[in-house]
XYZ file of C-alpha atoms in Angstrom:
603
model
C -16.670 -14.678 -11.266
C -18.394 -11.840 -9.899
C -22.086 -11.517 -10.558
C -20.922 -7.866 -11.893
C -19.279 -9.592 -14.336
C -21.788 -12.015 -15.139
C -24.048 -8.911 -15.397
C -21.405 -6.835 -17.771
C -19.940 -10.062 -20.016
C -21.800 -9.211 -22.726
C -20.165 -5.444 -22.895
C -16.503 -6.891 -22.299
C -13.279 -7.408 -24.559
C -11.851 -10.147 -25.912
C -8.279 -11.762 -24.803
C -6.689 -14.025 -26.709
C -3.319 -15.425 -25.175
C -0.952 -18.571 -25.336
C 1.762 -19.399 -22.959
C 4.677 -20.243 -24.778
C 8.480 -21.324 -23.838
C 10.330 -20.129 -20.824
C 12.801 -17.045 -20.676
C 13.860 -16.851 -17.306
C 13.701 -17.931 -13.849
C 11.924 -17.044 -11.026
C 14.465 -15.887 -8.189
C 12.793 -17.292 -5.083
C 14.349 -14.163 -2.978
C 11.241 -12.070 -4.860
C 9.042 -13.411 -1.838
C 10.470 -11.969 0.896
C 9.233 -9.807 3.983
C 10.082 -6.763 5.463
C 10.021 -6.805 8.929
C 10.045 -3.449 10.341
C 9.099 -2.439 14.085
C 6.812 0.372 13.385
C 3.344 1.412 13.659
C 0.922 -1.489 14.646
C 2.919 -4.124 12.709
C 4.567 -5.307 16.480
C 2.712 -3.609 19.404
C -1.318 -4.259 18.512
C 0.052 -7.073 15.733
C 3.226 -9.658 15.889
C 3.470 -8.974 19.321
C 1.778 -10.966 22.396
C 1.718 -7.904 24.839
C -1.096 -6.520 25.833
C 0.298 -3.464 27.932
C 1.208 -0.295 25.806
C 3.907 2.019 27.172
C 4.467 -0.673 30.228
C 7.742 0.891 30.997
C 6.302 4.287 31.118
C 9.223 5.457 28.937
C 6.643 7.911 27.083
C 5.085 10.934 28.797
C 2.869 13.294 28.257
C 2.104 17.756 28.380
C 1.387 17.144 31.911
C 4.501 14.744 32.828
C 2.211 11.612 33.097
C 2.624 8.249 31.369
C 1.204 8.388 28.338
C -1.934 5.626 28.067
C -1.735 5.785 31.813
C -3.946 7.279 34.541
C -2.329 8.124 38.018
C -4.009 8.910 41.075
C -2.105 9.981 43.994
C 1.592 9.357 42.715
C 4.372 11.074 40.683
C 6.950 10.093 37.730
C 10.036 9.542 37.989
C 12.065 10.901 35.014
C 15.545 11.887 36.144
C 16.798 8.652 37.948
C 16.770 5.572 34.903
C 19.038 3.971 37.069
C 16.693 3.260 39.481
C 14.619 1.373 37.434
C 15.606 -2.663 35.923
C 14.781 -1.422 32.393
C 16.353 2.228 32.565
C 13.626 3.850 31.835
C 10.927 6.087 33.621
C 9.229 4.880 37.056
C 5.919 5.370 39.008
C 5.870 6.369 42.254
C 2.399 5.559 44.395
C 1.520 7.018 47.672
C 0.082 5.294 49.530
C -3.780 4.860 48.567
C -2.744 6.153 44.744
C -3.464 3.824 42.040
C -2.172 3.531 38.178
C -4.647 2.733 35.224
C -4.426 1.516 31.877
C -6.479 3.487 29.882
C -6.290 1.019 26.770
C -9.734 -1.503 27.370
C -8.050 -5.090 27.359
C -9.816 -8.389 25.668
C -9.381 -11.184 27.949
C -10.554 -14.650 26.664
C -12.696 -17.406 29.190
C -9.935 -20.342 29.328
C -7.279 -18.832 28.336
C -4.635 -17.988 30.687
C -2.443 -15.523 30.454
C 0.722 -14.435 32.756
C 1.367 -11.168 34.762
C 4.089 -9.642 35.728
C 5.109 -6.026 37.861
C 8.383 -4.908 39.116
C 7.865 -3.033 41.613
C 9.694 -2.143 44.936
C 9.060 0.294 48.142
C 11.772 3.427 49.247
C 13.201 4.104 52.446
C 15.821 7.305 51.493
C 16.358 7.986 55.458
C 20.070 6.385 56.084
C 22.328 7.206 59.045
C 25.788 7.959 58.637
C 26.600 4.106 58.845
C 23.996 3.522 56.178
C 21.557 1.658 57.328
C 17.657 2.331 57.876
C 16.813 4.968 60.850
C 13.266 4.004 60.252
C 11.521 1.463 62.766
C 12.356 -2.322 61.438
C 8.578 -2.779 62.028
C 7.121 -0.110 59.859
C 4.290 -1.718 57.399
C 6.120 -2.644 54.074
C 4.848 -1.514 50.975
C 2.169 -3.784 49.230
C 0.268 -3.301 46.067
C -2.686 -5.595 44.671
C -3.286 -5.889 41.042
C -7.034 -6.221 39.044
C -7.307 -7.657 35.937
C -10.037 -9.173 33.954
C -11.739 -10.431 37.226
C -8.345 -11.647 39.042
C -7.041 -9.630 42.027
C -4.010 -10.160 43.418
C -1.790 -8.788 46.603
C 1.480 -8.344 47.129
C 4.203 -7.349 49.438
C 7.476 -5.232 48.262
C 10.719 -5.189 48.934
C 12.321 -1.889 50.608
C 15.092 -0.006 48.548
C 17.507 0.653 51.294
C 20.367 2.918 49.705
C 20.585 1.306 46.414
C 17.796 -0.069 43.678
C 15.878 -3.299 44.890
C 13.093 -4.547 42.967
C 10.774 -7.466 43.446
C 8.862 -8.767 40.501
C 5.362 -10.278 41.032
C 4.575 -13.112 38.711
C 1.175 -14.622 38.904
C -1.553 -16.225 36.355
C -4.909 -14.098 35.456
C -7.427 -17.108 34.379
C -10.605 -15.079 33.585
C -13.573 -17.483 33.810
C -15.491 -15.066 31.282
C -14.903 -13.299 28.389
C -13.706 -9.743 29.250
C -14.395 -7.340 25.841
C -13.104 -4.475 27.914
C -11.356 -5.022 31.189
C -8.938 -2.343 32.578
C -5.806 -3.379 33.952
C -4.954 -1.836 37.718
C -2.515 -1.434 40.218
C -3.133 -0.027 43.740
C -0.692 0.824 46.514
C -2.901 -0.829 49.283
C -0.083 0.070 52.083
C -1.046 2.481 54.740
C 2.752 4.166 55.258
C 4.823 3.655 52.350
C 5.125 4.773 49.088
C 5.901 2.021 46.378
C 7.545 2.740 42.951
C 6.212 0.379 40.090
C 9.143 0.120 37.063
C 7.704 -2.087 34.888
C 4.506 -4.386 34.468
C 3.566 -7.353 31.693
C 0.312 -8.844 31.047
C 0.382 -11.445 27.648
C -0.770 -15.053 26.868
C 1.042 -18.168 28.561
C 1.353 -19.499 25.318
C 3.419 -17.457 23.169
C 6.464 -18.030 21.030
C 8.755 -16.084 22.509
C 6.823 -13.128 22.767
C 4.723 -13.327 19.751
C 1.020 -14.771 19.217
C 0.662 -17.581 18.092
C -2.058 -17.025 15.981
C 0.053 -14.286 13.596
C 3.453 -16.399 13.456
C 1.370 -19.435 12.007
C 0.221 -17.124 9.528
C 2.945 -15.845 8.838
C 4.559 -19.179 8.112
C 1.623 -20.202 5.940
C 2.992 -17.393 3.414
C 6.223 -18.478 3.357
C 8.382 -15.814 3.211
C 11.703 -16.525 1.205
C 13.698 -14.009 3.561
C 13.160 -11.022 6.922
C 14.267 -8.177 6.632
C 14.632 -6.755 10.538
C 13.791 -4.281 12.116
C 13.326 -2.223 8.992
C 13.521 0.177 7.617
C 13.688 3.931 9.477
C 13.566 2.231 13.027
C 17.175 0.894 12.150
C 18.689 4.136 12.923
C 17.324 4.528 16.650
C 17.765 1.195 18.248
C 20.449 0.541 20.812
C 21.842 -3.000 20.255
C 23.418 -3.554 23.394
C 19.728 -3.475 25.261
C 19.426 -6.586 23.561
C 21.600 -8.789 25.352
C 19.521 -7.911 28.339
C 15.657 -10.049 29.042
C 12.762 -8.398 27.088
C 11.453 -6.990 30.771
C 14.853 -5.729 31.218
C 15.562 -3.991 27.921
C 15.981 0.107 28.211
C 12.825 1.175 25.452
C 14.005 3.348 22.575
C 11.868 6.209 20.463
C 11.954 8.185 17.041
C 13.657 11.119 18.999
C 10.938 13.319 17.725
C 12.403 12.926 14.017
C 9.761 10.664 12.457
C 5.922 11.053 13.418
C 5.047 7.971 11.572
C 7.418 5.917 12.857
C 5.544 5.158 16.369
C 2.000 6.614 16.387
C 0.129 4.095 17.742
C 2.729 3.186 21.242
C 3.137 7.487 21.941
C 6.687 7.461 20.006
C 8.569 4.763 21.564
C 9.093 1.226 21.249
C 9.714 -1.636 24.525
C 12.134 -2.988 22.795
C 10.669 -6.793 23.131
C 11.419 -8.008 19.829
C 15.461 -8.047 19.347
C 17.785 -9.950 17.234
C 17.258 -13.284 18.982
C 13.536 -13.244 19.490
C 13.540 -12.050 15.329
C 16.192 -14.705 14.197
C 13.812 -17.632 16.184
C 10.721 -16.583 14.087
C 12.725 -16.411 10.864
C 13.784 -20.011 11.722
C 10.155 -20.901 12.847
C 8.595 -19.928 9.365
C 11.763 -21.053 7.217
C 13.044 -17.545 5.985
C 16.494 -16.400 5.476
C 16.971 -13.432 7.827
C 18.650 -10.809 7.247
C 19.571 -7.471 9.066
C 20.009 -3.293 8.171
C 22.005 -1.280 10.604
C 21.576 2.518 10.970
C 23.827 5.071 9.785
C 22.469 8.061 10.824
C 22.747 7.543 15.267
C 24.982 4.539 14.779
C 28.856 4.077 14.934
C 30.447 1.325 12.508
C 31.914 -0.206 15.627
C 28.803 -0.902 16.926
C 27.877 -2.491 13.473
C 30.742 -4.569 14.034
C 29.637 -5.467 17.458
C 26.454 -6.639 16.245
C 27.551 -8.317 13.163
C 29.640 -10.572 16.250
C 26.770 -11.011 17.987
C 24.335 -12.013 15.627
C 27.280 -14.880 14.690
C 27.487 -16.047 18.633
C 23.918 -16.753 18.751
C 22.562 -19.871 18.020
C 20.127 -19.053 15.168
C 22.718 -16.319 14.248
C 26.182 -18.163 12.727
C 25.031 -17.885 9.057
C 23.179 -14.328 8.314
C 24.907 -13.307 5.735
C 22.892 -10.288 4.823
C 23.343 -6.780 5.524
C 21.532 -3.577 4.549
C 23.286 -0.295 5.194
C 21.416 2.577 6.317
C 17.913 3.275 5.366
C 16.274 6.118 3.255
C 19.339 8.462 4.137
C 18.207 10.660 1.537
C 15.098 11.661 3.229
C 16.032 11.240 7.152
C 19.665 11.182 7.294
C 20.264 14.406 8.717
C 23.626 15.103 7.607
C 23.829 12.401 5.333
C 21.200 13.542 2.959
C 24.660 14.587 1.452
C 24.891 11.616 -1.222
C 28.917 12.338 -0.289
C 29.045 12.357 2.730
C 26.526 9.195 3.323
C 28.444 7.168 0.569
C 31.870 7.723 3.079
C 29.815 6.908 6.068
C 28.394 3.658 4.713
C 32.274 2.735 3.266
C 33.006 3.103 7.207
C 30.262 0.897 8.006
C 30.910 -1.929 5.757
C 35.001 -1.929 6.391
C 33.863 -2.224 10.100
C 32.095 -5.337 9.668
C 33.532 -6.807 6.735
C 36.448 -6.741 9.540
C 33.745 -8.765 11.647
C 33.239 -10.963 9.330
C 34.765 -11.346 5.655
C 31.577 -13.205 4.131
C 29.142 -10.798 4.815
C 26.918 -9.486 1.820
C 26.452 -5.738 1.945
C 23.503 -3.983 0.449
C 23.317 -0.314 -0.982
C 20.773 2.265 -1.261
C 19.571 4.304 -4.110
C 16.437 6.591 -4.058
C 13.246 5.260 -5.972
C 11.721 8.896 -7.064
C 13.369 11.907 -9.455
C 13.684 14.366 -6.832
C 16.770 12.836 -5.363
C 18.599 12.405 -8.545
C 21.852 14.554 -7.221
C 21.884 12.162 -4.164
C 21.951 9.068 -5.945
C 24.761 10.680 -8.670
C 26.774 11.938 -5.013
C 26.095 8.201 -3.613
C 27.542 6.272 -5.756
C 30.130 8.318 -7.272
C 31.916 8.548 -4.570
C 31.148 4.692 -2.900
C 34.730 2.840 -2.801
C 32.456 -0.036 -1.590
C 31.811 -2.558 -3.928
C 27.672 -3.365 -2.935
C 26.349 -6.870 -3.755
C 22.508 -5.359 -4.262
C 21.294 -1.948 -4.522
C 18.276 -1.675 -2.654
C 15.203 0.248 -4.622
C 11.826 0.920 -2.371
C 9.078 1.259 -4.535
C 5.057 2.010 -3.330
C 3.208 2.607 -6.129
C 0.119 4.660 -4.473
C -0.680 6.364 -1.796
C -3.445 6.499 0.855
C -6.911 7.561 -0.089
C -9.020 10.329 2.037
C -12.291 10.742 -0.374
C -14.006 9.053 -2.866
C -12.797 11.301 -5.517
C -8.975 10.302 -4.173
C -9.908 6.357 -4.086
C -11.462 6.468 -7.942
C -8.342 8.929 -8.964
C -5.818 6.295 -7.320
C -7.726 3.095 -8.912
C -7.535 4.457 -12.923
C -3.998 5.286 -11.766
C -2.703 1.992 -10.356
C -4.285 0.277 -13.236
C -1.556 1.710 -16.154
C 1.168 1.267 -13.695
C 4.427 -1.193 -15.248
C 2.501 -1.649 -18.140
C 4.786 -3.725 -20.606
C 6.754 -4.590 -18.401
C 8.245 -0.962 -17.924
C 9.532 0.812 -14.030
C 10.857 4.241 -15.069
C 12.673 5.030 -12.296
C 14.284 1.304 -12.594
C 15.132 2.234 -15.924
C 16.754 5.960 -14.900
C 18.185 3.454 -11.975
C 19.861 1.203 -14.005
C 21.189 3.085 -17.094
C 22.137 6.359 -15.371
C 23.392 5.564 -11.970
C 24.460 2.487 -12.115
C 25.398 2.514 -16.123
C 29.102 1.599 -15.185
C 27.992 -1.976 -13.154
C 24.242 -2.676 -14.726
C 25.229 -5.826 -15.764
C 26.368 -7.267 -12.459
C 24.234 -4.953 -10.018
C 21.350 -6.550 -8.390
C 18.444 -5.066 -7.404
C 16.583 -5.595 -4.507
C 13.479 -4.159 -3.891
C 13.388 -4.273 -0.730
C 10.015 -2.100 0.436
C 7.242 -2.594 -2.018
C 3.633 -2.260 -1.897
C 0.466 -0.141 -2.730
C 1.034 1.926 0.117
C 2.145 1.739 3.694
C 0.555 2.239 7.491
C -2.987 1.160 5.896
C -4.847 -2.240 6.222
C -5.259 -4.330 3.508
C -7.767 -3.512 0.413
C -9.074 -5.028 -2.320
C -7.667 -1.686 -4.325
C -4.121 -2.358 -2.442
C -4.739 -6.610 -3.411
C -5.110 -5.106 -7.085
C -2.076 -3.084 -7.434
C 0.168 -5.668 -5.604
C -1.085 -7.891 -7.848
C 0.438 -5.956 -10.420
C 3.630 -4.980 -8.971
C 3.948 -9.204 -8.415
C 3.965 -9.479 -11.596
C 6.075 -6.728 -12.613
C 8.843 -8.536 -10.827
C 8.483 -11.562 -11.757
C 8.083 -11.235 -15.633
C 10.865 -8.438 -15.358
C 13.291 -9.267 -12.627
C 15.777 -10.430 -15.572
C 15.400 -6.969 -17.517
C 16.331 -5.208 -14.397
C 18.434 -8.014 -12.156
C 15.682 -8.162 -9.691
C 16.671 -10.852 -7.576
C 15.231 -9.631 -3.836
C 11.524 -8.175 -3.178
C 10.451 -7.294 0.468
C 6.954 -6.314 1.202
C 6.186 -3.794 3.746
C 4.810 -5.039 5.418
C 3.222 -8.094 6.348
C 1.336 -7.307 9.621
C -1.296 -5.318 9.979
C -0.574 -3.270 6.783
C -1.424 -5.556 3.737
C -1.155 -9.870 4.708
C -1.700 -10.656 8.195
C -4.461 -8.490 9.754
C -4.640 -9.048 14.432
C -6.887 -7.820 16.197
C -7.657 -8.370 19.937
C -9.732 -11.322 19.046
C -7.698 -13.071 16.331
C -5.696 -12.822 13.440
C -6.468 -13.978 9.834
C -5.148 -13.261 6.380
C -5.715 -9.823 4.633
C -6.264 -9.143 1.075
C -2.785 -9.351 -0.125
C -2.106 -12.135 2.086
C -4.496 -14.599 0.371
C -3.145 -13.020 -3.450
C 0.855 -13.882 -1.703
C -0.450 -17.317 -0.848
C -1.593 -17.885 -4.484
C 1.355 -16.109 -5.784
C 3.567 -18.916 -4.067
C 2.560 -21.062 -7.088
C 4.771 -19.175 -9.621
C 7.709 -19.829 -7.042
C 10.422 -22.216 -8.233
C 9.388 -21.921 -11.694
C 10.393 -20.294 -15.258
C 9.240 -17.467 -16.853
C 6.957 -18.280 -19.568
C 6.549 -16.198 -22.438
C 2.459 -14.715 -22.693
C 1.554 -14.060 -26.230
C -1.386 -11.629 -25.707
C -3.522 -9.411 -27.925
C -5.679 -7.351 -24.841
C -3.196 -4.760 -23.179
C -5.919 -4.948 -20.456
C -5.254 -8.637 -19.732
C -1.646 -8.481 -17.823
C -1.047 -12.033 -17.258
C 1.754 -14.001 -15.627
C 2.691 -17.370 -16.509
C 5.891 -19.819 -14.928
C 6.810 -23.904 -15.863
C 7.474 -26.156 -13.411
C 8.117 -30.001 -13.217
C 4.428 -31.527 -12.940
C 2.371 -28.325 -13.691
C 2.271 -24.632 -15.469
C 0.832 -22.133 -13.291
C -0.775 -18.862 -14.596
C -2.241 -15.638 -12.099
C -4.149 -12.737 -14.469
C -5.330 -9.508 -13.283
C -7.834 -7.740 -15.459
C -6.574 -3.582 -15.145
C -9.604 -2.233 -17.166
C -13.379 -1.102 -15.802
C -15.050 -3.506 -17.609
C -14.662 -8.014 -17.909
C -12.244 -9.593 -20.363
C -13.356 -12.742 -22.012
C -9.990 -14.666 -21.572
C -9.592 -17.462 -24.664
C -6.905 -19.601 -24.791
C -6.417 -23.281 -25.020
C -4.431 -23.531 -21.699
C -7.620 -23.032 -19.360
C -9.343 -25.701 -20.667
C -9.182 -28.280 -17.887
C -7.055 -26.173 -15.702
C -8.110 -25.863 -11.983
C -8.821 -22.428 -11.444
C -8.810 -19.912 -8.321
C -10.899 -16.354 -8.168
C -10.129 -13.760 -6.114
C -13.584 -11.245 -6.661
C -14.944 -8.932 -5.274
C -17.959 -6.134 -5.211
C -15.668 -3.256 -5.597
C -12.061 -2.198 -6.053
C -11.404 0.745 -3.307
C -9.171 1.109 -0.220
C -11.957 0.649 1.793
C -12.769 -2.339 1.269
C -11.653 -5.627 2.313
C -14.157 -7.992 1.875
C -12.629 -10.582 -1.122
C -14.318 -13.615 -1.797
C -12.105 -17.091 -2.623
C -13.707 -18.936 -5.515
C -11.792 -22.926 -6.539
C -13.555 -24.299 -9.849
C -12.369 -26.203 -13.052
C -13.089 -24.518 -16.224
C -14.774 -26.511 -18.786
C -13.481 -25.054 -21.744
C -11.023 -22.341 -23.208
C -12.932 -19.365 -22.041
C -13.242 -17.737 -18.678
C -14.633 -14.002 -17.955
C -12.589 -12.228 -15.108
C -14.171 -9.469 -13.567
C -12.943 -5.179 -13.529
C -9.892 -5.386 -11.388
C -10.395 -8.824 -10.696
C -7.336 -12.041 -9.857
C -7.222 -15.187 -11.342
C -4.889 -18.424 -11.178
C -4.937 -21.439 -13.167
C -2.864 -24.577 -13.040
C -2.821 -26.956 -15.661
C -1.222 -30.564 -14.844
């Protein structure tokens, strides 16, 4: 308890509750992850590279890499073939040096690996094809600097055709480095060299990921991953994947979604494909699960993948498929309910052709301004969808204090009862004819997304946990996703490390409701939402207080029950500071603080 409410006890309100007999299970796919590549969630999160842009695919006004200085040299932006990822290349003369602009943290100790593709050009052939230039004309040679390491090499000559050498060495920075700049230099006297690609991460990695964040991330136990989203699902090119993460042609938004990439200048390296993703959901022990785009895709290529996914090794039983993604705000033609409903019949055909056991799941738009969409969608669907999918934020990010105090008031009466409007309009108008048998999935939840974790964001999640868990059997919620776990609500990296986020510490105390049934909360103090589920050798029970002022809870089960606080000084999205408080409660009363978590467990 808080020493606010310690200070404001005296001025609170009385809850009486009792826990009584079980109604309903608790599906376990509720605790599931959304795994989209977007943002800072990969690039500056999940992911253990340290170079942004490092295949130059994104450029700037001036024609320039974008987070890249140049000095003496030109891009290339009209020969992809050229390069061993298909992308954009840098061309040094000699003397002319590339930059990162982005200030690196190195860490004493730790030892990370390097890597540059890079070759020189010789275009002067004679009519045979071979060089006319002197056999002992220097060869190009660059040198690298990084975090106090300097290194020299010589590269090969491209002689009529692309030939590129790739420098591998280890940086082992005997200090700390806060802000290092990584370097490349075209120390030849003579000859220009072309750089294609360059890598600088941690030695130890799991399989391009830090450590630190996967570890996390299997701490929270995630019942499923969803990958790679979400909106990114419509601009990835699947066959890059069966090519090395160094190797892989980067993709972007195509200009269509600003949000999508703002923080690696619109494009993504494409590091993190389906075998890198279907290795971490094995590592952490979640179900994955994939969504294919409708809107730049082809259902043969969905059919392609759905094959592909099978052939690998981690890959031979995903049975879950989400088609398309928001087409009713960025599906271009198909923001025609009609038209996307044929399209995604075309889609599932393909790869229930693939592969005959396959679950397939549906859209529907969570807000009332797409009402006509949703009516189009699935009127005219001839597929028959095992889940609907349902996204469902239930805020929005904060600019002022007026905004942050407006949004608090107004998270705190959301699914009171028990009630989701738009679930309601969801399930008894558009999908009146099947609402017995359709299952929801609501497959991007949160407070919010693209914002670090709060303790205002920890309070509405909080919430929307228990929404669907005391009502996934009035709706047939049996699949939650939150969007999304890195960097935007659970796992928080930084350079330096990564550690759990508000909503990260509530989903690891949430976990205790998991496996259990539904109990029944008598309660008498609409301000007191409580959850409670039965289990084998214990009853578990998380409360969240909505109101401005502390609740007196009084009940007979907290006497003797170990007991877990989540507190804090104030309820705002801009703050994150949430302190972790384990006691036993003496007797049948506890006070929980304004916007304040608790969990009990009685044995």
């Amino acid at each position: 308890m808080s020493k606010k409410a310690e200070n404001m006890a005296e001025k609170g309100v009385t809850a009486h509750f009792t826990v009584g007999k079980p109604v309903g299970s608790v599906p376990d796919g509720l605790f599931g992850m959304n795994m989209e590549i977007t943002r800072k969630t990969f690039f500056g999160g999940l992911s253990a590279q340290l170079l942004n842009n490092r295949k130059f695919y994104a450029t700037g006004a001036d024609g320039m890499p974008c987070g890249w200085k140049v000095v003496k040299g030109r891009v290339v932006t009209d020969n992809p073939e050229a390069s061993n990822c298909r992308s954009n290349y840098v061309v040094l003369e000699p003397g002319g040096e590339l930059i990162c602009e982005q200030e690196l943290f190195l860490k004493a100790g730790k030892r990370y690996v390097l890597t540059v593709c890079a070759g020189s050009e010789i275009n002067e052939l004679n009519e045979a094809g071979f060089d006319i230039h002197d056999p002992k004309t220097e060869p190009g040679c660059i040198s690298v600097t990084v975090g106090g390491s300097h290194f020299r090499r010589i590269v090969p000559f491209r002689t009529g055709r692309p030939l590129r050498d790739r420098l591998y060495r280890f940086v082992n920075p005997s200090k700390t480095y806060e802000n290092t700049r990584f370097r490349i230099r075209n120390v030849s006297d003579k000859m220009p060299v072309s750089v294609f690609m360059v890598s600088l991460m941690p030695q130890k990695n799991f399989n391009g990921l830090r450590w630190d964040a996967v570890k996390l991330l299997k701490r929270l136990r995630p019942s499923h991953l969803r990958y790679p989203g979400g909106c990114c699902a419509d601009h990835i090119e699947w066959d890059e994947f069966t090519n090395l993460p160094d190797d892989r042609k980067p993709f972007s938004d195509n200009g269509t979604k600003w949000f999508l990439f703002p923080d690696t200048y619109g494009q993504d390296c494409s590091d993190f494909g389906p075998e890198e993703f279907l290795k971490l959901a094995k590592y952490v022990g979640a179900e994955p699960e994939f969504t294919v785009g409708i809107v730049e895709g082809k259902p043969e290529k969905a059919a392609d993948l759905v094959r592909r996914v099978k052939s690998l090794p981690c890959g031979r039983h995903v049975r879950r498929w989400y088609i398309g993604n928001e087409p009713y705000y960025f599906g271009g033609e198909y923001t025609d309910g009609k038209k996307a409903a044929e399209m995604c019949d075309r889609y599932v055909e393909a790869m229930r052709a693939a592969d005959p056991d396959i679950k397939v799941i549906g859209g529907i738009c969570a807000d009332f301004h797409h009402d006509e969409w949703d009516e189009a969608f699935i009127k005219n669907s001839k597929t028959v969808y095992d889940e609907f999918s349902f996204h469902n934020y239930c805020g929005a990010a904060t600019d002022t204090e007026e905004q942050d105090i407006s949004q608090k008031e107004a998270v705190s009466r959301i699914f009171m009862n028990g009630v989701n409007s738009r679930l309601d309009c969801a399930k008894y108008v558009f999908l009146k004819d099947v609402r017995n048998t359709a299952e929801i999935n609501v497959d991007e939840w949160n407070l919010t997304w693209g914002q670090y974790g709060s303790t205002l964001m920890m309070f509405a999640d909080a919430l929307m946990m228990h929404f669907l868990i005391k009502s996934s059997g009035t709706y047939t919620i049996t699949n939650a996703r939150f969007f999304h776990p890195v960097n935007e609500g659970m796992i928080r990296v930084t350079p330096k490390k990564a550690y759990l986020d508000t909503v990260g510490i509530l989903f690891e105390n949430m976990n205790l409701h998991r496996g259990g049934l539904v109990a029944n909360v008598d309660c008498d103090c609409e301000n007191a939402d409580i959850c409670a589920t039965v289990h084998l050798d214990y009853t578990a029970l998380s409360a969240v207080n909505r109101g401005g002022e502390p609740v007196r809870l009084v009940s007979d089960f907290l006497e003797g029950a170990e007991i877990t606080r989540l507190t804090f000084e104030k309820c705002s999205a801009d703050d994150d500071k949430v302190t972790v408080v384990c006691e036993k409660a003496e007797n049948g009363e506890l006070i929980l603080g304004p916007c304040e978590i608790l969990f009990a467990v009685k044995r």
